[in-house]
Coordinates of C-alpha atoms and ligand atoms in Angstrom, one line a residue:
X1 CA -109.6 -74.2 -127.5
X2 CA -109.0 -72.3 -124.2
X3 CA -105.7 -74.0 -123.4
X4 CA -106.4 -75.9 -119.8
X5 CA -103.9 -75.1 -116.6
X6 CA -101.5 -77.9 -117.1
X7 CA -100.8 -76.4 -121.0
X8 CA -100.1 -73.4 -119.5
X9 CA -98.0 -74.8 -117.2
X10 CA -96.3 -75.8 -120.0
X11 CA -96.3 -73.5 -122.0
X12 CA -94.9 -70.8 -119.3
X13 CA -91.6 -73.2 -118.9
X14 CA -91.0 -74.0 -122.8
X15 CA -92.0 -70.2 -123.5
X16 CA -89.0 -69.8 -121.0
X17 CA -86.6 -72.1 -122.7
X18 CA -87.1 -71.1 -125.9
X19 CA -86.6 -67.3 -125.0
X20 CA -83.5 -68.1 -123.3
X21 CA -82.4 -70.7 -126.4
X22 CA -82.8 -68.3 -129.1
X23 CA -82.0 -65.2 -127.4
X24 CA -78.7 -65.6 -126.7
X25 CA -77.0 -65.4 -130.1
X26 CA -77.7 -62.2 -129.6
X27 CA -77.0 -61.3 -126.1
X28 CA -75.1 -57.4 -126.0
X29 CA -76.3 -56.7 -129.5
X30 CA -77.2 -53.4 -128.7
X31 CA -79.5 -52.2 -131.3
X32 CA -80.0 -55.4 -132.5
X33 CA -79.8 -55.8 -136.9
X34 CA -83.4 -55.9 -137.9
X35 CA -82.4 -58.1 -140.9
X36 CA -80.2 -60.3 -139.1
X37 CA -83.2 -60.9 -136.2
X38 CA -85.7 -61.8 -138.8
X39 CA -83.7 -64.0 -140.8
X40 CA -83.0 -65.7 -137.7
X41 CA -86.4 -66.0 -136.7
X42 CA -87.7 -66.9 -139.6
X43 CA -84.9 -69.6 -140.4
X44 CA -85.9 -70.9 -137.0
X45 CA -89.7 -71.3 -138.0
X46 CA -88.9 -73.0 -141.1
X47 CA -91.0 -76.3 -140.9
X48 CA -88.8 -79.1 -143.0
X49 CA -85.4 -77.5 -142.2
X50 CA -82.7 -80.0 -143.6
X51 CA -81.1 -79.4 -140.4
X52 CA -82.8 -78.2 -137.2
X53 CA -79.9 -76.6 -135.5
X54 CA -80.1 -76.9 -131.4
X55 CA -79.6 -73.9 -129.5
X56 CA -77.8 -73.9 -125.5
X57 CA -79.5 -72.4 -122.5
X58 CA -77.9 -70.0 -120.6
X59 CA -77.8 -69.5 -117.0
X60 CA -81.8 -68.6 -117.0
X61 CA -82.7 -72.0 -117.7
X62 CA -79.8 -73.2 -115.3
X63 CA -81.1 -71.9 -112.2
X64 CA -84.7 -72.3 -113.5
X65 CA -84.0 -76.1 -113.5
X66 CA -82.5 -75.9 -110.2
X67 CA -85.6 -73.8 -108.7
X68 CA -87.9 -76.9 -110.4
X69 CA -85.9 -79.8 -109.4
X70 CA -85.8 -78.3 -105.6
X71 CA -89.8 -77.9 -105.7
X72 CA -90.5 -81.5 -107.2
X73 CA -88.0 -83.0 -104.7
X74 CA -89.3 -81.5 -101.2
X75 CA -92.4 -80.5 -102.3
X76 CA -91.9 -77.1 -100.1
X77 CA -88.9 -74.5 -100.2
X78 CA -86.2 -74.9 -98.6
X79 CA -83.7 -72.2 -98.9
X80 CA -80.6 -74.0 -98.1
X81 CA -81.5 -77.0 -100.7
X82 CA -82.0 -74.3 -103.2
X83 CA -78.7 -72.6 -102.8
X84 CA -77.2 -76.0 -102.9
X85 CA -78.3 -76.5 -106.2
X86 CA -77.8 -73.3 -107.8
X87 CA -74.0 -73.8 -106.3
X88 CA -73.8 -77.7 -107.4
X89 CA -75.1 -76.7 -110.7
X90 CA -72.9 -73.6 -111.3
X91 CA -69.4 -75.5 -110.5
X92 CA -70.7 -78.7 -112.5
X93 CA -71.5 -76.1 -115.4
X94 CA -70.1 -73.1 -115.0
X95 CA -69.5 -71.7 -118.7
X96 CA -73.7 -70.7 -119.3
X97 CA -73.2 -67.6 -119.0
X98 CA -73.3 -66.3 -115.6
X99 CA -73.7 -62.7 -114.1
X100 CA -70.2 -61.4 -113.3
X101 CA -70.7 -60.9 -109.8
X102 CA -73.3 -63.6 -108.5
X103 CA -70.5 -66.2 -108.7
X104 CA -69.0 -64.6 -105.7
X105 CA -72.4 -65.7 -104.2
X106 CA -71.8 -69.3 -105.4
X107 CA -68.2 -69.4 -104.0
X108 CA -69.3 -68.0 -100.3
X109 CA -72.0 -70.5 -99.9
X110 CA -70.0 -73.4 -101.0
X111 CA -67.4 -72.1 -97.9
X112 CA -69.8 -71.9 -96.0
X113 CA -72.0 -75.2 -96.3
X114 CA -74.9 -72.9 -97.3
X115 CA -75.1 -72.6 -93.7
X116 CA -76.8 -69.6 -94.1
X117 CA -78.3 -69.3 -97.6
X118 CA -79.3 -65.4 -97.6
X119 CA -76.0 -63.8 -96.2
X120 CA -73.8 -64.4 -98.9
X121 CA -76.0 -61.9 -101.1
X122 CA -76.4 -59.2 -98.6
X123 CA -72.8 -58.6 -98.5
X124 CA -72.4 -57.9 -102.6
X125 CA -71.8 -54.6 -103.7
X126 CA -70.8 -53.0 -100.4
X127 CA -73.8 -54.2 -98.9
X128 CA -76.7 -52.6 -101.5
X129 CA -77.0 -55.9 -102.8
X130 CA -77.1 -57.2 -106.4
X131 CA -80.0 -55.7 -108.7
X132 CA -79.6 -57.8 -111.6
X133 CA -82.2 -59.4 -113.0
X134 CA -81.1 -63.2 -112.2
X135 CA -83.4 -63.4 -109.6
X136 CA -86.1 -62.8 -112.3
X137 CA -85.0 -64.6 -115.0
X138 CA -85.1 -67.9 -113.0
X139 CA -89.0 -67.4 -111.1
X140 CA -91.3 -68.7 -113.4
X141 CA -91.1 -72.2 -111.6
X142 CA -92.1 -70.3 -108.4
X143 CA -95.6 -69.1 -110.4
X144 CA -96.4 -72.8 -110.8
X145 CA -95.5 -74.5 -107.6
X146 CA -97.0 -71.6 -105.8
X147 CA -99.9 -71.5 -107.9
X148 CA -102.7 -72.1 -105.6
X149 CA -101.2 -70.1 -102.7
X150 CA -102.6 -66.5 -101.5
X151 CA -101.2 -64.1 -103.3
X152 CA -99.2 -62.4 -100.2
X153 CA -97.6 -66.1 -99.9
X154 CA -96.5 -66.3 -103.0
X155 CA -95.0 -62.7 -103.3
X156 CA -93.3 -63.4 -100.0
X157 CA -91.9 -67.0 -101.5
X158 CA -91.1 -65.5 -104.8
X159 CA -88.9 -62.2 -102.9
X160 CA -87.1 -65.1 -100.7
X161 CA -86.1 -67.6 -103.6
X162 CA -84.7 -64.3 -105.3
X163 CA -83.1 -63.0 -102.2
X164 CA -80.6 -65.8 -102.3
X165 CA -78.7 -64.2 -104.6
X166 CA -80.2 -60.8 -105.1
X167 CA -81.0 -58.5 -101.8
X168 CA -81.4 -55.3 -103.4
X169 CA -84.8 -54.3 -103.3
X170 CA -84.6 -53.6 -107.1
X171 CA -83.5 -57.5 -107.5
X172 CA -86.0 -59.3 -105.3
X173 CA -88.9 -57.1 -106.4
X174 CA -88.5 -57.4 -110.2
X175 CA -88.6 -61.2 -109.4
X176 CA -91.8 -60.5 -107.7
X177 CA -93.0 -58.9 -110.2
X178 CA -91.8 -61.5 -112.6
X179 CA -93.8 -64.2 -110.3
X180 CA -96.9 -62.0 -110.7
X181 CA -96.6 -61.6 -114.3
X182 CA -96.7 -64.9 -114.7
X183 CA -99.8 -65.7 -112.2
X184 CA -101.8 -63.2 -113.9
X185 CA -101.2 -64.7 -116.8
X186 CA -102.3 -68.5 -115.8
X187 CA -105.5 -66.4 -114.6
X188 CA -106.2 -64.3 -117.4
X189 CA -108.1 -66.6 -120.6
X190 CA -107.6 -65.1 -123.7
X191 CA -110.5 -65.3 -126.5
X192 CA -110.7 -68.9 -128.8
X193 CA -110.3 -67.0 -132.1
X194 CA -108.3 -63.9 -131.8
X195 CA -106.6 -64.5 -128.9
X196 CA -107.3 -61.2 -127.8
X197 CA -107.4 -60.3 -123.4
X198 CA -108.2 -56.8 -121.5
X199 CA -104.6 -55.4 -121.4
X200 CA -105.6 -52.6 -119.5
X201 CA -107.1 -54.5 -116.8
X202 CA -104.0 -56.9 -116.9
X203 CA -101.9 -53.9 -116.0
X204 CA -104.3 -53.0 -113.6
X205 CA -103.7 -55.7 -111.7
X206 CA -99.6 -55.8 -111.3
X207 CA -99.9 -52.3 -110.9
X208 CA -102.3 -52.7 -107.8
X209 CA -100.2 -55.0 -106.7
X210 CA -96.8 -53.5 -107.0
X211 CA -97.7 -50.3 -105.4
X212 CA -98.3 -51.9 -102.2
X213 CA -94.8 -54.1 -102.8
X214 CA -92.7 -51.2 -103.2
X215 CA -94.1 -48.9 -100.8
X216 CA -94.0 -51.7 -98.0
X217 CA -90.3 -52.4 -99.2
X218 CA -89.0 -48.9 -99.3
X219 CA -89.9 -48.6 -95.8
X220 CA -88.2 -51.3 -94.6
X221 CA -84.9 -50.5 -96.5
X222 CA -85.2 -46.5 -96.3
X223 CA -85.4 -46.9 -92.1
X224 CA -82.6 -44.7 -90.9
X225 CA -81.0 -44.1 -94.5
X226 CA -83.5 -41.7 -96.0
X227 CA -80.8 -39.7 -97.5
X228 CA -79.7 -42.6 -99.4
X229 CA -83.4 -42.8 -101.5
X230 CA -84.2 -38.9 -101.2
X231 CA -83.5 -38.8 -105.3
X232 CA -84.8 -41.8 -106.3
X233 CA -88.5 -43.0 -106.8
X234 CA -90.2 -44.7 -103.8
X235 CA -92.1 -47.2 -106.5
X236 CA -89.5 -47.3 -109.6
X237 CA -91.3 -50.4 -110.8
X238 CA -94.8 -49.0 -110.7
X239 CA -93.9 -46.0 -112.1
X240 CA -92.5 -48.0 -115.2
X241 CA -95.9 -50.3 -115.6
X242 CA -97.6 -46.9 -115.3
X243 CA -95.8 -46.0 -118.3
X244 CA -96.6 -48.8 -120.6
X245 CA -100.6 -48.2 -119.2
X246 CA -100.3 -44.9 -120.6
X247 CA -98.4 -45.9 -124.1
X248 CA -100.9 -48.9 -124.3
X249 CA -103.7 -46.0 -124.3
X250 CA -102.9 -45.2 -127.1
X251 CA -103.7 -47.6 -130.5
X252 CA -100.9 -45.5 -132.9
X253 CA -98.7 -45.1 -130.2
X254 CA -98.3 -48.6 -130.0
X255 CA -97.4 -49.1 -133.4
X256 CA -95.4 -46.5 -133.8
X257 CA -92.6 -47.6 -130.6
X258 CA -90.1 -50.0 -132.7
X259 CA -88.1 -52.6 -130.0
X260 CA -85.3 -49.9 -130.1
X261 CA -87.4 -47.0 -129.0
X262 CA -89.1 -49.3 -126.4
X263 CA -85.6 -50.4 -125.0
X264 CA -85.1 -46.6 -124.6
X265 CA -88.1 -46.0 -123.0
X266 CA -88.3 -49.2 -120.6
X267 CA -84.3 -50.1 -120.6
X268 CA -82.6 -53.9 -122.0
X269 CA -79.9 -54.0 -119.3
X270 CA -78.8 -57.1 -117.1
X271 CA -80.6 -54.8 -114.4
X272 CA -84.3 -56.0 -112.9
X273 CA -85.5 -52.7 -113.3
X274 CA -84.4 -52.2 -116.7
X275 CA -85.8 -55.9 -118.1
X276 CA -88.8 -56.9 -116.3
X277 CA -90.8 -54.3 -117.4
X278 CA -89.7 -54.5 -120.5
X279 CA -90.4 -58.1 -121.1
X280 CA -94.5 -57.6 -120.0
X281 CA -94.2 -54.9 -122.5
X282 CA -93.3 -57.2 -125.1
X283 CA -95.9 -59.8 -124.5
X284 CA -99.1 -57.1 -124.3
X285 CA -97.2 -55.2 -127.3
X286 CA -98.0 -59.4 -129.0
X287 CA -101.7 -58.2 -129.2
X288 CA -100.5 -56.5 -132.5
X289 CA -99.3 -56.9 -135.9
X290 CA -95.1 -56.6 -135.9
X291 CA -94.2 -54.3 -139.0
X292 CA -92.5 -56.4 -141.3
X293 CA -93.4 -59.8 -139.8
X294 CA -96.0 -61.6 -140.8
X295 CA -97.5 -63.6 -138.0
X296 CA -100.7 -63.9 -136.3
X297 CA -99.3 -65.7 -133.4
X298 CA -99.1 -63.9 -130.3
X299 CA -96.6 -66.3 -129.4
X300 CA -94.1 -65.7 -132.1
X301 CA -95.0 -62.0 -131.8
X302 CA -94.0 -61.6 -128.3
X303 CA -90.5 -64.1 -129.0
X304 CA -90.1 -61.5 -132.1
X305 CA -90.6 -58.0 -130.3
X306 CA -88.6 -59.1 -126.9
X307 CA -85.6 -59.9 -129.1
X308 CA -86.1 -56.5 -131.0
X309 CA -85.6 -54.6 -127.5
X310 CA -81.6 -56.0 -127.9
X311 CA -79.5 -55.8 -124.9
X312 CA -80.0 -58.6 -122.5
X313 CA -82.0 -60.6 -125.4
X314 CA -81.9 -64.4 -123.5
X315 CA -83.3 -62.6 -120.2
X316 CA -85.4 -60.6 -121.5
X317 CA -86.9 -63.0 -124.5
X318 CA -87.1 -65.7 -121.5
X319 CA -89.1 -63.6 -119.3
X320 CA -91.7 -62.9 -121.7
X321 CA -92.1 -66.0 -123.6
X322 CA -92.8 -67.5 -120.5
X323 CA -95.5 -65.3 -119.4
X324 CA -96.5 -65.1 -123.3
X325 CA -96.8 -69.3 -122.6
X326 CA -98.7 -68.6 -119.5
X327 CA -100.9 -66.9 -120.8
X328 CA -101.7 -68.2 -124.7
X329 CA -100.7 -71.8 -123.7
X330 CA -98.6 -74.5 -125.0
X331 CA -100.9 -75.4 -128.2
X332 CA -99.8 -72.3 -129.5
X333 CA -96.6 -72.7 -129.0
X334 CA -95.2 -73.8 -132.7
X335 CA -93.7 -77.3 -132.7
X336 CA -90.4 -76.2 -134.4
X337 CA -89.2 -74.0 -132.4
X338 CA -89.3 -76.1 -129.2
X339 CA -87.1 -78.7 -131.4
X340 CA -84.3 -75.7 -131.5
X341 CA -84.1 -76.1 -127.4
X342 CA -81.2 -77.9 -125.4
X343 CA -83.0 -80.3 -122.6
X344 CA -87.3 -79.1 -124.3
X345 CA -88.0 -82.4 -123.2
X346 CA -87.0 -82.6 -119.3
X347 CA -88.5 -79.0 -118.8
X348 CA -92.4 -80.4 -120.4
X349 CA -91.6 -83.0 -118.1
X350 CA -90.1 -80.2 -115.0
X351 CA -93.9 -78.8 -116.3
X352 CA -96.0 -81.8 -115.8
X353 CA -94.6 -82.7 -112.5
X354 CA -95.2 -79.3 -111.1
X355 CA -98.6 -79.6 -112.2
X356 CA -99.1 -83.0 -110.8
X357 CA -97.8 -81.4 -107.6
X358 CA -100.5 -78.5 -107.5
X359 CA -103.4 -80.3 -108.3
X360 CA -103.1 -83.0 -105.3
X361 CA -103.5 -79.8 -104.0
Ligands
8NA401 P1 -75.2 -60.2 -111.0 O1 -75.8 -60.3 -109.6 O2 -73.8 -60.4 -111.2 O3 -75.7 -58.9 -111.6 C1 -75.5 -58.6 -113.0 C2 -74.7 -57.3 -113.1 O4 -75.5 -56.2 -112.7 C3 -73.4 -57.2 -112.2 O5 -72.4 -57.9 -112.8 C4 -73.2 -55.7 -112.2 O6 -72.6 -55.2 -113.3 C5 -74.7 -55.1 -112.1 N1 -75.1 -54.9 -110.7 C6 -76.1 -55.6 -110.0 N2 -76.3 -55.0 -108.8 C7 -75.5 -53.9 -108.7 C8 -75.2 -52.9 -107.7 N3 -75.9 -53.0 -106.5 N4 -74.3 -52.0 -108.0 C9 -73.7 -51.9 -109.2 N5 -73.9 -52.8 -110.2 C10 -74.7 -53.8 -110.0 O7 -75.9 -61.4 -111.9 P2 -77.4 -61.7 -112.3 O8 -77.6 -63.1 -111.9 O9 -78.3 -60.7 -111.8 O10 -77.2 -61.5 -113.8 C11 -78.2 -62.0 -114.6 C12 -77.8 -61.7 -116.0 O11 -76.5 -62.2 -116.2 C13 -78.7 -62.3 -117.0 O12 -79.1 -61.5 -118.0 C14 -77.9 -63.5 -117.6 O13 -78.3 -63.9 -118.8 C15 -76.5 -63.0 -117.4 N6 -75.8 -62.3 -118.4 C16 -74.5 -62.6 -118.5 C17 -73.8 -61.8 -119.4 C18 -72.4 -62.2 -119.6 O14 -71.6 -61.4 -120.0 N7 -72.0 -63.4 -119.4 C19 -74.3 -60.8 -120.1 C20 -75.6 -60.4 -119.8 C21 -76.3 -61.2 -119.0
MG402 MG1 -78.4 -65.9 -119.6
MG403 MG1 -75.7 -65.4 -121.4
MG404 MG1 -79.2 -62.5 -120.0

């Protein structure tokens, strides 16, 4: 059946997890083995495994937790109470895998009482500002609590619960674009017995949306430093969602692009630019048969083809399962391979309670 709001809900934060989970054995590989990804995936799918072997999160689902617990506790952002917990979190935990340079953010804020939550992250990098994609990889909370807000609200929340860490425009937008991923995917119902959406008109819609984004952004930053931008594109995310409209255009192109040539094509680097897109990719490219792996589930197909991309695998896995969760819902979501997940069971309840919180609403 068409899987109802709070499954999807749901689904978008175990999709998330389990990205994350089994992603990160392979984390770097760079191609990744294609015999050593489908033995893995297919060992996790196994139904009566003798044992079921539990995977950790990373920092993904670290700071994703943090972004939830902050929402259900308040009930509104609060930008100070978010760095807290992202700080608190990191010292309690610290060995999950962490970008190498957004501890430096952790360290300043805790000197400073998070008196000022955005500074710390302007000053990385000389100033430009980190363009990682860890202000992506932890948004998909922000989706659901900001689920019934208008959509210029939620792009503006989603940009300032990124910008804590991540004030390059190339960070905060590719969380933005993250966060609309993910809401376009709550909105989009897929058919009952095929599974099957518009994927043009899905593309349509972030591309509409990110045009105006960038454009307003570059603006902003390129005011007295044109020289600075001159070579590089005004709309760098746009122009890559233009590029997946144009291979997705094409039926045999499609099938031809294996997860290597799509990581050429689209990147599978720690960098927002170089993962984001690259993760949507992977959930519209779960609208066809894998070669050489049998499934019909677009769920499995989308955990399957992100981890094929190599590179940044947890990131880029976690993004698109969770949209991929958004958007097929939790029912489809096989049983099994939320059992290989550290903590599945306090992010379905992290799910519910944002849930409960939007539909007082
Ligand atoms: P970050 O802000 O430290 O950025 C990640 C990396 O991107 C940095 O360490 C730099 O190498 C590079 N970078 C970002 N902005 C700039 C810039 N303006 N100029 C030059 N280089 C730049 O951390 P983050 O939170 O964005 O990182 C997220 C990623 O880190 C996720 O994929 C996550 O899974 C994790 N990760 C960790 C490792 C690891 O070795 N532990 C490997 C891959 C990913
Ligand atoms: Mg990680
Ligand atoms: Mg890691
Ligand atoms: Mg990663």
């Amino acid at each position: 059946s068409v899987a109802n709001l709070v499954n999807r809900f749901r689904g978008c934060l175990v999709g998330g997890l389990i990205g994350d989970c089994l992603g990160s054995p392979f984390e770097g590989d760079n191609p990744i083995s294609r015999s050593v990804l489908y033995n893995f995936v297919t060992k996790q799918l196994e139904e009566s495994p003798k044992t079921v072997q539990t995977f950790p999160y990373t920092d993904d689902t670290a700071m994703t937790k943090s972004i939830c617990e902050s929402f259900i506790q308040l009930k509104q952002f609060d930008a100070k109470d978010m760095a807290k917990r992202f700080t608190l979190e990191y010292i309690r935990d610290p060995k999950r895998g962490y970008g190498g340079n957004v501890i430096d953010v952790f360290a300043a804020l805790n000197h400073t009482h998070f008196e000022e939550p955005y500074s710390p992250a302007r000053l990385q990098f000389n100033g430009s500002g980190s363009y990682g994609n860890g202000g992506a990889m932890r948004t998909n909370p922000v989706a659901l609590f900001g689920y019934h807000l208008p959509i210029d609200e939620l792009i503006e929340l989603s940009g300032n619960c990124a910008k804590i860490t991540h004030s390059n425009r190339n960070g905060y937008n590719g969380a933005i674009l993250q966060c609309l991923a993910v809401r376009e995917a709550l909105n989009t119902i897929p058919s009952q017995t095929d599974h099957s959406f518009d994927v043009n008109s899905y593309l349509n819609r972030l591309i509409e949306k990110m045009q105006t984004i960038e454009t307003k952004s570059y603006e902003k930053v390129s005011i007295g430093s044109k020289a600075t931008f001159n070579d590089v594109s005004e709309t760098p995310f746009t122009d890559k969602l233009n590029k997946i409209k144009t291979i997705f255009e094409s039926e045999s192109k499609v099938s031809e692009l294996s997860g290597e040539m799509v990581a050429h094509i689209l990147g599978n680097d720690v960098s927002a630019l170089k993962s984001v897109p690259s993760a949507i990719y992977s959930v519209l490219r779960s609208q066809k048969a894998i070669e050489n792996f049998d499934t019909t589930n677009p769920f499995v197909r989308t955990l399957y083809f992100s981890l094929s991309l190599g590179g940044d695998t947890d990131t880029i896995g976690s993004m698109a399962c969770s949209i991929a969760g958004a958007l097929y819902g939790y029912e489809v979501i096989p049983n099994i391979l939320q059992k290989h997940c550290e903590d599945i069971h306090l992010i379905v309840k992290y799910a519910d309670d944002l849930y409960n919180n939007v539909s007082k609403n």
